[in-house]
Backbone as a ProteinNet text record, in pm:
[ID]
protein_1_A
[PRIMARY]
MKARQRKFDYWFDVYNTDEYKKITSTFTTHDVDMIANFIFLKNNPFAYDIPLMIDEAKDSFNNK
[TERTIARY]
1821.1	1688.5	1658.2	1697.7	1671.3	1749.2	1873.7	1954.4	1892.7	1845.8	1781.5	1655.3	1576.4	1454.3	1487.4	1589.5	1630.1	1673.5	1751.9	1797.4	1680.3	1587.3	1470.8	1386	1365.1	1287.8	1354.1	1485.8	1558.6	1539.8	1556.3	1539.1	1398.8	1298.6	1161	1137.7	1191.3	1175	1241.8	1356.4	1429.6	1359.9	1310.1	1258.1	1105.4	1036	890.3	847.4	766.1	716.3	577.8	546.4	420.1	300.9	328.8	219.4	212.2	303.2	306.7	276.7	220.9	196.2	272.4	328.8	405.5	343.1	327.1	279.2	385.3	426	521.7	447.7	466	396.6	495.4	478.5	563.5	483	535.9	475.9	559.8	495.9	567.9	527.4	626.3	601.5	716.5	684	785.1	882.8	830.4	909.5	1011.3	989.4	1076.4	994	1041.4	974.3	1027.9	937.4	974.8	903.7	975.4	918	888.6	769.7	731	687.5	738.4	700.5	616.1	507.2	417.4	411.9	438	433.9	333	244.4	146.4	110.2	58.3	16	-105.9	-108	-221.5	-350.5	-339.8	-461.3	-501.4	-442.2	-479.1	-626.6	-705.3	-847.5	-872.4	-772.9	-785.6	-710.1	-677.2	-594.8	-654.7	-785.5	-848.2	-860.7	-862.3	-874	-739.6	-632.2	-501.1	-460.9	-471.7	-434.7	-518.1	-645.4	-729.9	-685	-650.4	-604.5	-472	-384.6	-256.7	-279.8	-369.9	-399.9	-459.9	-548.6	-607.4	-500.7	-412.4	-303.8	-210	-183.3	-96.6	-157.9	-286.3	-354.1	-353.7	-378.1	-379.5	-239.7	-139.2	-1.7	46.8	13.2	59.9	-1.9	-114.9	-179.5	-120.2	-27.3	32.6	150.9
502.9	450.3	337.5	354.9	251	124.3	139.3	21.5	-53.3	19.3	-43.5	-119	-58.5	-123	-249	-240.7	-356.4	-471.4	-440.7	-543.8	-603.9	-519.5	-568.7	-658.4	-617.2	-698.8	-834.3	-834.9	-960.4	-1049.2	-991.2	-1067	-1126.6	-1046.6	-1093.9	-1207.5	-1194.8	-1300.6	-1430.8	-1421.5	-1540.8	-1611.3	-1535.6	-1595	-1605.1	-1550.3	-1559.2	-1701.2	-1759.7	-1895.5	-1891.7	-1783.5	-1759.1	-1751.1	-1733.3	-1712.6	-1566.5	-1486.1	-1345.1	-1258	-1142.5	-1044	-917.7	-852.5	-730	-618.3	-504.3	-384.4	-277.2	-217.7	-107.7	19.4	119.8	246.4	360.8	465.6	583.6	698.3	756.2	870.8	994.1	1107.3	1231.1	1337.8	1399	1510.7	1609.1	1734.6	1839.9	1810.3	1764.8	1733.6	1621.8	1536	1422.1	1295.3	1203.1	1074.7	972.2	897.5	790	663.3	553.3	425.1	345.6	289.1	204.5	69	-37	-172.8	-231.4	-292.5	-356.8	-505.1	-589.8	-735.1	-792.4	-877.8	-943.2	-1078.9	-1165.6	-1297.7	-1286	-1365.8	-1363.1	-1408.1	-1491.4	-1538.3	-1446.1	-1329.1	-1229.1	-1193.5	-1189	-1158.3	-1018.6	-932.7	-798.1	-782.6	-894.2	-890.6	-803.5	-796.6	-713.3	-567.6	-545.1	-409.8	-336.9	-410.7	-348.6	-258.9	-304.1	-213.6	-85.1	-95.2	24.3	118.4	61	141.8	210.4	140.5	199.4	315.6	297.4	405.8	526.8	502.9	613.7	687.2	613.1	675.4	752.5	694.4	762.4	894.1	892.1	1014.3	1119.1	1074.9	1167.2	1224.8	1141.1	1183.3	1278	1247.2	1328	1468.3	1484.4	1615.5	1707.5	1659.7	1740.7	1818.1
-1571.5	-1547.8	-1647.5	-1771.6	-1872.2	-1842.1	-1796.4	-1762.7	-1644.7	-1544.3	-1428.6	-1470.9	-1558.9	-1606.5	-1686.2	-1770.4	-1851.1	-1760.2	-1655.7	-1562.6	-1485.3	-1443.7	-1370.8	-1460.3	-1585.1	-1679.2	-1701.4	-1711.6	-1728.6	-1605.8	-1486.7	-1362.5	-1356.3	-1389.2	-1381.3	-1481.2	-1601.5	-1702.4	-1659.4	-1593.7	-1551.7	-1435.9	-1338.5	-1215.6	-1209.1	-1304.9	-1302.6	-1337.8	-1253.8	-1277.3	-1341.7	-1405.8	-1475.4	-1380.1	-1251.5	-1157.3	-1112.9	-1163.9	-1128.8	-1249.6	-1221.8	-1326.2	-1289.4	-1390.1	-1368.4	-1449.7	-1385.8	-1454.3	-1436.2	-1546.3	-1542.2	-1578	-1495.4	-1517.3	-1499.5	-1579.8	-1569.6	-1511	-1405.9	-1340	-1370.7	-1389.2	-1416.5	-1316.1	-1256.4	-1167.3	-1179	-1183	-1194.4	-1308	-1421.1	-1540.9	-1519.8	-1421.2	-1395.4	-1413.3	-1496.3	-1517.2	-1418.7	-1359	-1267.7	-1312.8	-1311.5	-1349.5	-1222.6	-1216.8	-1103.6	-1157.7	-1097.9	-1134.3	-1021.8	-1059.1	-963.8	-998.1	-899.2	-918.8	-821	-872.2	-785.5	-844.5	-758.5	-803.5	-894.6	-997.6	-1090.4	-1023.2	-919.8	-852.3	-736.5	-728.7	-629	-649.1	-542.3	-559.1	-617.8	-614.1	-669.9	-801.8	-865.1	-986.7	-1096.6	-1105.4	-1208.9	-1164	-1034	-981	-973.3	-955.9	-936.7	-1053.7	-1179.1	-1289	-1291.2	-1257.6	-1252.8	-1141.2	-1027.4	-914.4	-946.9	-1016.4	-1055.9	-1152	-1248.5	-1342.4	-1271.1	-1176.5	-1100.5	-1019.7	-956.4	-878.8	-971.2	-1087	-1183.8	-1229	-1262.1	-1304.9	-1193.5	-1072.3	-959.2	-934.9	-944.1	-920.6	-1029.8	-1156	-1267.3	-1265.9	-1201.4	-1196.9	-1091.5	-1014.5	-906.5	-958.3
[MASK]
++++++++++++++++++++++++++++++++++++++++++++++++++++++++++++++++

């Protein structure tokens, strides 16, 4: 999982034209950690809402 994340981070750094934002979040269920990456345009009309929505989904998911 760490190697996959490192490769993804490298890819994003190389190809990001600074118009995209990336959020990495870790979800835990049944003692298993999962990493999810979210990429969206910075000028997305929901750019300020997306991180809040991800946190809410994470909290809801982690409680299961």
